[in-house]
Amino acid sequence: MTQYWLILPPIDAGMPQSEHYQITIIGFEKALATAITGVMDLFRMAGVTWARIHDEQPEPRFSVTLATADGGPCHCVNGVSLMAGSRWDAAPPADLMIIPTIGGDIDETLNANRALLPLLRRWHDEGRDLASNCTGAFLLGEAGLLDGREATTHWGYSGLFRERYPEVDLCPHRLITADDNVFCAGGGMAWLDLGLFLVERYCGVDTARALARAFVMDMGRESQAAYGSIHARRYHQDEAISAVQDWLAEHLAESIRMDELAERFHMTPRTFKRRFRNATGDTPLRYLQQLRVEKAKKLLEQPHRRLSEITRAVGYEDTSAFSRLFHARTGMTPGAYRSRFLPSKPPG
């Protein structure tokens, strides 16, 4: 495989700096390259790009170091190799440690990086900020640093995450979680949002807004729910609840009473609610609502479907009420969702 070597020198060395912060990015085999290089670009250009655009003196606000287990290159999942500046255990004292996205197999990555876990715990005990992007949260979870905390990860891995780390208060609909000095970002490119969030934390809102404008980015996105899938809640071993989920998927347009559903599957309402929540992380009613929202998403991607028709197809009569539910679950109105996700041209 072709290897590309990327060396990142300091930006504008020697320039006057105030309130300067040190960031260490934790590199490992098959990390997602953009979640490393993108974060480096974002932090290193804080206080720089906007100043240059306006012919002002740049004032870099962050120094960024990439660290790996042995100080050697970080071989990313896309074949790019990034030169590291330090070993994990010899990284310069940092205000913030960032774990990028796991681009390879999660189990293999966790097993291959066991030596990182005590270091994460030590850095946490030293009071350093810790942040993860996307599936990088699995390394924080494996270190036990998310137990009892709010966290998020890629929506597609939320079921697996809950199965591995049941003590974590997982919020897969959230784009960013902040619990004390531990921060998590959701799926994919959420490192952009996390980066802006952390720039604001350290440097204030004006610097973060200037950086967002320079990078032509929106500030303030809060949810990855519009991209999520109900299938993420099928990682469990309760066969009876799996049967309930199958039945709900087939009958979601019908009028459904939860006490009658419990009786259908030979459970008391109390037992049914408890087992369903233990298996899926949600109540039966909220799960049904989300199932209906998922179905509505698919129908909204068909341009000939009217909203009133879609509303009835997913078990509701009141279009306004369903629109409010849809917005609450996705952060978007049905119309906004259709505008964003409608195919540019009909298939075929």
mmCIF file with all atom_site columns, N, CA, C and O in Angstrom, residues 155-156 158-159 162 225-236 245 248-249 252 276 279-280 282-295 297-298 329:
data_model
loop_
_atom_site.group_PDB
_atom_site.id
_atom_site.type_symbol
_atom_site.label_atom_id
_atom_site.label_alt_id
_atom_site.label_comp_id
_atom_site.label_asym_id
_atom_site.label_entity_id
_atom_site.label_seq_id
_atom_site.pdbx_PDB_ins_code
_atom_site.Cartn_x
_atom_site.Cartn_y
_atom_site.Cartn_z
_atom_site.occupancy
_atom_site.B_iso_or_equiv
_atom_site.pdbx_formal_charge
_atom_site.auth_seq_id
_atom_site.auth_comp_id
_atom_site.auth_asym_id
_atom_site.auth_atom_id
_atom_site.pdbx_PDB_model_num
ATOM 1   N N  . TRP A 1 155 ? -24.137 7.199  16.014 1.00 0.00 ? 155 TRP A N  1
ATOM 2   C CA . TRP A 1 155 ? -25.451 6.584  16.269 1.00 0.00 ? 155 TRP A CA 1
ATOM 3   C C  . TRP A 1 155 ? -25.483 5.116  15.859 1.00 0.00 ? 155 TRP A C  1
ATOM 4   O O  . TRP A 1 155 ? -26.172 4.297  16.477 1.00 0.00 ? 155 TRP A O  1
ATOM 5   N N  . GLY A 1 156 ? -24.726 4.739  14.824 1.00 0.00 ? 156 GLY A N  1
ATOM 6   C CA . GLY A 1 156 ? -24.758 3.368  14.344 1.00 0.00 ? 156 GLY A CA 1
ATOM 7   C C  . GLY A 1 156 ? -24.108 2.376  15.286 1.00 0.00 ? 156 GLY A C  1
ATOM 8   O O  . GLY A 1 156 ? -24.303 1.159  15.141 1.00 0.00 ? 156 GLY A O  1
ATOM 9   N N  . SER A 1 158 ? -24.340 2.840  18.731 1.00 0.00 ? 158 SER A N  1
ATOM 10  C CA . SER A 1 158 ? -24.874 3.113  20.071 1.00 0.00 ? 158 SER A CA 1
ATOM 11  C C  . SER A 1 158 ? -25.327 1.840  20.780 1.00 0.00 ? 158 SER A C  1
ATOM 12  O O  . SER A 1 158 ? -25.158 1.700  21.990 1.00 0.00 ? 158 SER A O  1
ATOM 13  N N  . GLY A 1 159 ? -25.913 0.899  20.033 1.00 0.00 ? 159 GLY A N  1
ATOM 14  C CA . GLY A 1 159 ? -26.328 -0.350 20.667 1.00 0.00 ? 159 GLY A CA 1
ATOM 15  C C  . GLY A 1 159 ? -25.148 -1.136 21.201 1.00 0.00 ? 159 GLY A C  1
ATOM 16  O O  . GLY A 1 159 ? -25.182 -1.661 22.319 1.00 0.00 ? 159 GLY A O  1
ATOM 17  N N  . ARG A 1 162 ? -23.802 0.591  24.318 1.00 0.00 ? 162 ARG A N  1
ATOM 18  C CA . ARG A 1 162 ? -24.604 0.321  25.519 1.00 0.00 ? 162 ARG A CA 1
ATOM 19  C C  . ARG A 1 162 ? -24.347 -1.085 26.052 1.00 0.00 ? 162 ARG A C  1
ATOM 20  O O  . ARG A 1 162 ? -24.310 -1.318 27.266 1.00 0.00 ? 162 ARG A O  1
ATOM 21  N N  . ALA A 1 225 ? -29.483 13.291 15.391 1.00 0.00 ? 225 ALA A N  1
ATOM 22  C CA . ALA A 1 225 ? -30.658 12.431 15.332 1.00 0.00 ? 225 ALA A CA 1
ATOM 23  C C  . ALA A 1 225 ? -31.194 12.274 13.920 1.00 0.00 ? 225 ALA A C  1
ATOM 24  O O  . ALA A 1 225 ? -31.741 11.220 13.572 1.00 0.00 ? 225 ALA A O  1
ATOM 25  N N  . ALA A 1 226 ? -31.069 13.296 13.084 1.00 0.00 ? 226 ALA A N  1
ATOM 26  C CA . ALA A 1 226 ? -31.603 13.192 11.726 1.00 0.00 ? 226 ALA A CA 1
ATOM 27  C C  . ALA A 1 226 ? -30.909 12.106 10.921 1.00 0.00 ? 226 ALA A C  1
ATOM 28  O O  . ALA A 1 226 ? -31.458 11.607 9.946  1.00 0.00 ? 226 ALA A O  1
ATOM 29  N N  . TYR A 1 227 ? -29.701 11.710 11.356 1.00 0.00 ? 227 TYR A N  1
ATOM 30  C CA . TYR A 1 227 ? -28.935 10.714 10.619 1.00 0.00 ? 227 TYR A CA 1
ATOM 31  C C  . TYR A 1 227 ? -29.057 9.322  11.244 1.00 0.00 ? 227 TYR A C  1
ATOM 32  O O  . TYR A 1 227 ? -28.540 8.354  10.708 1.00 0.00 ? 227 TYR A O  1
ATOM 33  N N  . GLY A 1 228 ? -29.722 9.232  12.386 1.00 0.00 ? 228 GLY A N  1
ATOM 34  C CA . GLY A 1 228 ? -29.742 8.003  13.160 1.00 0.00 ? 228 GLY A CA 1
ATOM 35  C C  . GLY A 1 228 ? -30.666 6.947  12.607 1.00 0.00 ? 228 GLY A C  1
ATOM 36  O O  . GLY A 1 228 ? -31.449 7.169  11.695 1.00 0.00 ? 228 GLY A O  1
ATOM 37  N N  . SER A 1 229 ? -30.571 5.770  13.184 1.00 0.00 ? 229 SER A N  1
ATOM 38  C CA . SER A 1 229 ? -31.391 4.640  12.761 1.00 0.00 ? 229 SER A CA 1
ATOM 39  C C  . SER A 1 229 ? -31.851 3.861  13.969 1.00 0.00 ? 229 SER A C  1
ATOM 40  O O  . SER A 1 229 ? -31.102 3.624  14.909 1.00 0.00 ? 229 SER A O  1
ATOM 41  N N  . ILE A 1 230 ? -33.097 3.413  13.930 1.00 0.00 ? 230 ILE A N  1
ATOM 42  C CA . ILE A 1 230 ? -33.652 2.628  15.019 1.00 0.00 ? 230 ILE A CA 1
ATOM 43  C C  . ILE A 1 230 ? -32.967 1.274  15.144 1.00 0.00 ? 230 ILE A C  1
ATOM 44  O O  . ILE A 1 230 ? -32.988 0.648  16.197 1.00 0.00 ? 230 ILE A O  1
ATOM 45  N N  . HIS A 1 231 ? -32.313 0.818  14.055 1.00 0.00 ? 231 HIS A N  1
ATOM 46  C CA . HIS A 1 231 ? -31.659 -0.492 14.099 1.00 0.00 ? 231 HIS A CA 1
ATOM 47  C C  . HIS A 1 231 ? -30.515 -0.526 15.101 1.00 0.00 ? 231 HIS A C  1
ATOM 48  O O  . HIS A 1 231 ? -30.070 -1.593 15.506 1.00 0.00 ? 231 HIS A O  1
ATOM 49  N N  . ALA A 1 232 ? -30.033 0.644  15.498 1.00 0.00 ? 232 ALA A N  1
ATOM 50  C CA . ALA A 1 232 ? -28.950 0.680  16.481 1.00 0.00 ? 232 ALA A CA 1
ATOM 51  C C  . ALA A 1 232 ? -29.385 0.133  17.829 1.00 0.00 ? 232 ALA A C  1
ATOM 52  O O  . ALA A 1 232 ? -28.565 -0.137 18.690 1.00 0.00 ? 232 ALA A O  1
ATOM 53  N N  . ARG A 1 233 ? -30.687 -0.064 18.041 1.00 0.00 ? 233 ARG A N  1
ATOM 54  C CA . ARG A 1 233 ? -31.172 -0.531 19.341 1.00 0.00 ? 233 ARG A CA 1
ATOM 55  C C  . ARG A 1 233 ? -31.467 -2.018 19.341 1.00 0.00 ? 233 ARG A C  1
ATOM 56  O O  . ARG A 1 233 ? -32.213 -2.507 20.181 1.00 0.00 ? 233 ARG A O  1
ATOM 57  N N  . ARG A 1 234 ? -30.914 -2.768 18.387 1.00 0.00 ? 234 ARG A N  1
ATOM 58  C CA . ARG A 1 234 ? -31.179 -4.197 18.317 1.00 0.00 ? 234 ARG A CA 1
ATOM 59  C C  . ARG A 1 234 ? -30.019 -5.031 18.854 1.00 0.00 ? 234 ARG A C  1
ATOM 60  O O  . ARG A 1 234 ? -30.024 -6.246 18.688 1.00 0.00 ? 234 ARG A O  1
ATOM 61  N N  . TYR A 1 235 ? -29.034 -4.394 19.475 1.00 0.00 ? 235 TYR A N  1
ATOM 62  C CA . TYR A 1 235 ? -27.930 -5.136 20.064 1.00 0.00 ? 235 TYR A CA 1
ATOM 63  C C  . TYR A 1 235 ? -28.290 -5.579 21.474 1.00 0.00 ? 235 TYR A C  1
ATOM 64  O O  . TYR A 1 235 ? -27.870 -4.994 22.462 1.00 0.00 ? 235 TYR A O  1
ATOM 65  N N  . HIS A 1 236 ? -29.079 -6.617 21.584 1.00 0.00 ? 236 HIS A N  1
ATOM 66  C CA . HIS A 1 236 ? -29.397 -7.160 22.904 1.00 0.00 ? 236 HIS A CA 1
ATOM 67  C C  . HIS A 1 236 ? -29.784 -8.621 22.738 1.00 0.00 ? 236 HIS A C  1
ATOM 68  O O  . HIS A 1 236 ? -29.964 -9.125 21.619 1.00 0.00 ? 236 HIS A O  1
ATOM 69  N N  . GLN A 1 245 ? -40.193 -5.900 19.017 1.00 0.00 ? 245 GLN A N  1
ATOM 70  C CA . GLN A 1 245 ? -39.684 -4.931 18.047 1.00 0.00 ? 245 GLN A CA 1
ATOM 71  C C  . GLN A 1 245 ? -40.098 -5.304 16.621 1.00 0.00 ? 245 GLN A C  1
ATOM 72  O O  . GLN A 1 245 ? -40.473 -4.441 15.822 1.00 0.00 ? 245 GLN A O  1
ATOM 73  N N  . LEU A 1 248 ? -43.807 -4.481 16.276 1.00 0.00 ? 248 LEU A N  1
ATOM 74  C CA . LEU A 1 248 ? -44.023 -3.034 16.163 1.00 0.00 ? 248 LEU A CA 1
ATOM 75  C C  . LEU A 1 248 ? -43.655 -2.535 14.763 1.00 0.00 ? 248 LEU A C  1
ATOM 76  O O  . LEU A 1 248 ? -44.348 -1.677 14.197 1.00 0.00 ? 248 LEU A O  1
ATOM 77  N N  . ALA A 1 249 ? -42.579 -3.062 14.199 1.00 0.00 ? 249 ALA A N  1
ATOM 78  C CA . ALA A 1 249 ? -42.161 -2.635 12.869 1.00 0.00 ? 249 ALA A CA 1
ATOM 79  C C  . ALA A 1 249 ? -43.212 -2.965 11.818 1.00 0.00 ? 249 ALA A C  1
ATOM 80  O O  . ALA A 1 249 ? -43.396 -2.225 10.846 1.00 0.00 ? 249 ALA A O  1
ATOM 81  N N  . LEU A 1 252 ? -46.703 -0.548 12.857 1.00 0.00 ? 252 LEU A N  1
ATOM 82  C CA . LEU A 1 252 ? -46.492 0.792  13.408 1.00 0.00 ? 252 LEU A CA 1
ATOM 83  C C  . LEU A 1 252 ? -47.586 1.790  13.019 1.00 0.00 ? 252 LEU A C  1
ATOM 84  O O  . LEU A 1 252 ? -47.784 2.801  13.693 1.00 0.00 ? 252 LEU A O  1
ATOM 85  N N  . PHE A 1 276 ? -38.152 -3.970 28.318 1.00 0.00 ? 276 PHE A N  1
ATOM 86  C CA . PHE A 1 276 ? -37.953 -3.219 27.077 1.00 0.00 ? 276 PHE A CA 1
ATOM 87  C C  . PHE A 1 276 ? -36.882 -2.146 27.268 1.00 0.00 ? 276 PHE A C  1
ATOM 88  O O  . PHE A 1 276 ? -35.994 -1.988 26.420 1.00 0.00 ? 276 PHE A O  1
ATOM 89  N N  . ALA A 1 279 ? -33.414 -3.642 27.508 1.00 0.00 ? 279 ALA A N  1
ATOM 90  C CA . ALA A 1 279 ? -32.917 -4.154 26.237 1.00 0.00 ? 279 ALA A CA 1
ATOM 91  C C  . ALA A 1 279 ? -32.561 -3.046 25.257 1.00 0.00 ? 279 ALA A C  1
ATOM 92  O O  . ALA A 1 279 ? -31.549 -3.127 24.546 1.00 0.00 ? 279 ALA A O  1
ATOM 93  N N  . THR A 1 280 ? -33.379 -2.012 25.211 1.00 0.00 ? 280 THR A N  1
ATOM 94  C CA . THR A 1 280 ? -33.220 -0.991 24.157 1.00 0.00 ? 280 THR A CA 1
ATOM 95  C C  . THR A 1 280 ? -32.716 0.347  24.665 1.00 0.00 ? 280 THR A C  1
ATOM 96  O O  . THR A 1 280 ? -32.329 1.200  23.868 1.00 0.00 ? 280 THR A O  1
ATOM 97  N N  . ASP A 1 282 ? -34.720 2.464  26.048 1.00 0.00 ? 282 ASP A N  1
ATOM 98  C CA . ASP A 1 282 ? -35.808 3.415  25.862 1.00 0.00 ? 282 ASP A CA 1
ATOM 99  C C  . ASP A 1 282 ? -37.115 2.787  26.309 1.00 0.00 ? 282 ASP A C  1
ATOM 100 O O  . ASP A 1 282 ? -37.212 1.571  26.502 1.00 0.00 ? 282 ASP A O  1
ATOM 101 N N  . THR A 1 283 ? -38.144 3.613  26.487 1.00 0.00 ? 283 THR A N  1
ATOM 102 C CA . THR A 1 283 ? -39.467 3.103  26.835 1.00 0.00 ? 283 THR A CA 1
ATOM 103 C C  . THR A 1 283 ? -40.142 2.582  25.570 1.00 0.00 ? 283 THR A C  1
ATOM 104 O O  . THR A 1 283 ? -39.808 2.996  24.446 1.00 0.00 ? 283 THR A O  1
ATOM 105 N N  . PRO A 1 284 ? -41.123 1.684  25.707 1.00 0.00 ? 284 PRO A N  1
ATOM 106 C CA . PRO A 1 284 ? -41.830 1.192  24.513 1.00 0.00 ? 284 PRO A CA 1
ATOM 107 C C  . PRO A 1 284 ? -42.481 2.312  23.704 1.00 0.00 ? 284 PRO A C  1
ATOM 108 O O  . PRO A 1 284 ? -42.432 2.287  22.473 1.00 0.00 ? 284 PRO A O  1
ATOM 109 N N  . LEU A 1 285 ? -43.063 3.294  24.381 1.00 0.00 ? 285 LEU A N  1
ATOM 110 C CA . LEU A 1 285 ? -43.730 4.362  23.664 1.00 0.00 ? 285 LEU A CA 1
ATOM 111 C C  . LEU A 1 285 ? -42.740 5.205  22.880 1.00 0.00 ? 285 LEU A C  1
ATOM 112 O O  . LEU A 1 285 ? -42.967 5.524  21.693 1.00 0.00 ? 285 LEU A O  1
ATOM 113 N N  . ARG A 1 286 ? -41.648 5.587  23.493 1.00 0.00 ? 286 ARG A N  1
ATOM 114 C CA . ARG A 1 286 ? -40.646 6.388  22.791 1.00 0.00 ? 286 ARG A CA 1
ATOM 115 C C  . ARG A 1 286 ? -40.035 5.602  21.632 1.00 0.00 ? 286 ARG A C  1
ATOM 116 O O  . ARG A 1 286 ? -39.742 6.168  20.572 1.00 0.00 ? 286 ARG A O  1
ATOM 117 N N  . TYR A 1 287 ? -39.856 4.311  21.829 1.00 0.00 ? 287 TYR A N  1
ATOM 118 C CA . TYR A 1 287 ? -39.332 3.477  20.745 1.00 0.00 ? 287 TYR A CA 1
ATOM 119 C C  . TYR A 1 287 ? -40.302 3.458  19.575 1.00 0.00 ? 287 TYR A C  1
ATOM 120 O O  . TYR A 1 287 ? -39.896 3.598  18.409 1.00 0.00 ? 287 TYR A O  1
ATOM 121 N N  . LEU A 1 288 ? -41.592 3.294  19.849 1.00 0.00 ? 288 LEU A N  1
ATOM 122 C CA . LEU A 1 288 ? -42.599 3.298  18.792 1.00 0.00 ? 288 LEU A CA 1
ATOM 123 C C  . LEU A 1 288 ? -42.616 4.647  18.069 1.00 0.00 ? 288 LEU A C  1
ATOM 124 O O  . LEU A 1 288 ? -42.689 4.697  16.837 1.00 0.00 ? 288 LEU A O  1
ATOM 125 N N  . GLN A 1 289 ? -42.531 5.716  18.826 1.00 0.00 ? 289 GLN A N  1
ATOM 126 C CA . GLN A 1 289 ? -42.500 7.033  18.198 1.00 0.00 ? 289 GLN A CA 1
ATOM 127 C C  . GLN A 1 289 ? -41.292 7.169  17.279 1.00 0.00 ? 289 GLN A C  1
ATOM 128 O O  . GLN A 1 289 ? -41.395 7.686  16.167 1.00 0.00 ? 289 GLN A O  1
ATOM 129 N N  . GLN A 1 290 ? -40.132 6.684  17.748 1.00 0.00 ? 290 GLN A N  1
ATOM 130 C CA . GLN A 1 290 ? -38.939 6.779  16.917 1.00 0.00 ? 290 GLN A CA 1
ATOM 131 C C  . GLN A 1 290 ? -39.056 5.897  15.684 1.00 0.00 ? 290 GLN A C  1
ATOM 132 O O  . GLN A 1 290 ? -38.602 6.254  14.588 1.00 0.00 ? 290 GLN A O  1
ATOM 133 N N  . LEU A 1 291 ? -39.686 4.723  15.839 1.00 0.00 ? 291 LEU A N  1
ATOM 134 C CA . LEU A 1 291 ? -39.911 3.833  14.706 1.00 0.00 ? 291 LEU A CA 1
ATOM 135 C C  . LEU A 1 291 ? -40.754 4.538  13.647 1.00 0.00 ? 291 LEU A C  1
ATOM 136 O O  . LEU A 1 291 ? -40.482 4.451  12.441 1.00 0.00 ? 291 LEU A O  1
ATOM 137 N N  . ARG A 1 292 ? -41.767 5.237  14.088 1.00 0.00 ? 292 ARG A N  1
ATOM 138 C CA . ARG A 1 292 ? -42.620 5.979  13.162 1.00 0.00 ? 292 ARG A CA 1
ATOM 139 C C  . ARG A 1 292 ? -41.867 7.131  12.497 1.00 0.00 ? 292 ARG A C  1
ATOM 140 O O  . ARG A 1 292 ? -42.061 7.410  11.313 1.00 0.00 ? 292 ARG A O  1
ATOM 141 N N  . VAL A 1 293 ? -41.020 7.800  13.256 1.00 0.00 ? 293 VAL A N  1
ATOM 142 C CA . VAL A 1 293 ? -40.209 8.865  12.672 1.00 0.00 ? 293 VAL A CA 1
ATOM 143 C C  . VAL A 1 293 ? -39.270 8.299  11.605 1.00 0.00 ? 293 VAL A C  1
ATOM 144 O O  . VAL A 1 293 ? -39.080 8.906  10.540 1.00 0.00 ? 293 VAL A O  1
ATOM 145 N N  . GLU A 1 294 ? -38.667 7.132  11.877 1.00 0.00 ? 294 GLU A N  1
ATOM 146 C CA . GLU A 1 294 ? -37.782 6.507  10.902 1.00 0.00 ? 294 GLU A CA 1
ATOM 147 C C  . GLU A 1 294 ? -38.531 6.194  9.612  1.00 0.00 ? 294 GLU A C  1
ATOM 148 O O  . GLU A 1 294 ? -38.018 6.415  8.500  1.00 0.00 ? 294 GLU A O  1
ATOM 149 N N  . LYS A 1 295 ? -39.747 5.672  9.756  1.00 0.00 ? 295 LYS A N  1
ATOM 150 C CA . LYS A 1 295 ? -40.552 5.382  8.569  1.00 0.00 ? 295 LYS A CA 1
ATOM 151 C C  . LYS A 1 295 ? -40.887 6.674  7.821  1.00 0.00 ? 295 LYS A C  1
ATOM 152 O O  . LYS A 1 295 ? -40.824 6.721  6.584  1.00 0.00 ? 295 LYS A O  1
ATOM 153 N N  . LYS A 1 297 ? -39.133 9.368  7.687  1.00 0.00 ? 297 LYS A N  1
ATOM 154 C CA . LYS A 1 297 ? -37.946 9.830  6.973  1.00 0.00 ? 297 LYS A CA 1
ATOM 155 C C  . LYS A 1 297 ? -37.875 9.212  5.581  1.00 0.00 ? 297 LYS A C  1
ATOM 156 O O  . LYS A 1 297 ? -37.615 9.903  4.584  1.00 0.00 ? 297 LYS A O  1
ATOM 157 N N  . LYS A 1 298 ? -38.080 7.900  5.525  1.00 0.00 ? 298 LYS A N  1
ATOM 158 C CA . LYS A 1 298 ? -38.011 7.213  4.226  1.00 0.00 ? 298 LYS A CA 1
ATOM 159 C C  . LYS A 1 298 ? -39.072 7.735  3.270  1.00 0.00 ? 298 LYS A C  1
ATOM 160 O O  . LYS A 1 298 ? -38.817 7.932  2.082  1.00 0.00 ? 298 LYS A O  1
ATOM 161 N N  . ARG A 1 329 ? -37.603 14.852 17.585 1.00 0.00 ? 329 ARG A N  1
ATOM 162 C CA . ARG A 1 329 ? -36.737 13.681 17.468 1.00 0.00 ? 329 ARG A CA 1
ATOM 163 C C  . ARG A 1 329 ? -35.564 13.872 16.513 1.00 0.00 ? 329 ARG A C  1
ATOM 164 O O  . ARG A 1 329 ? -34.578 13.146 16.624 1.00 0.00 ? 329 ARG A O  1
#
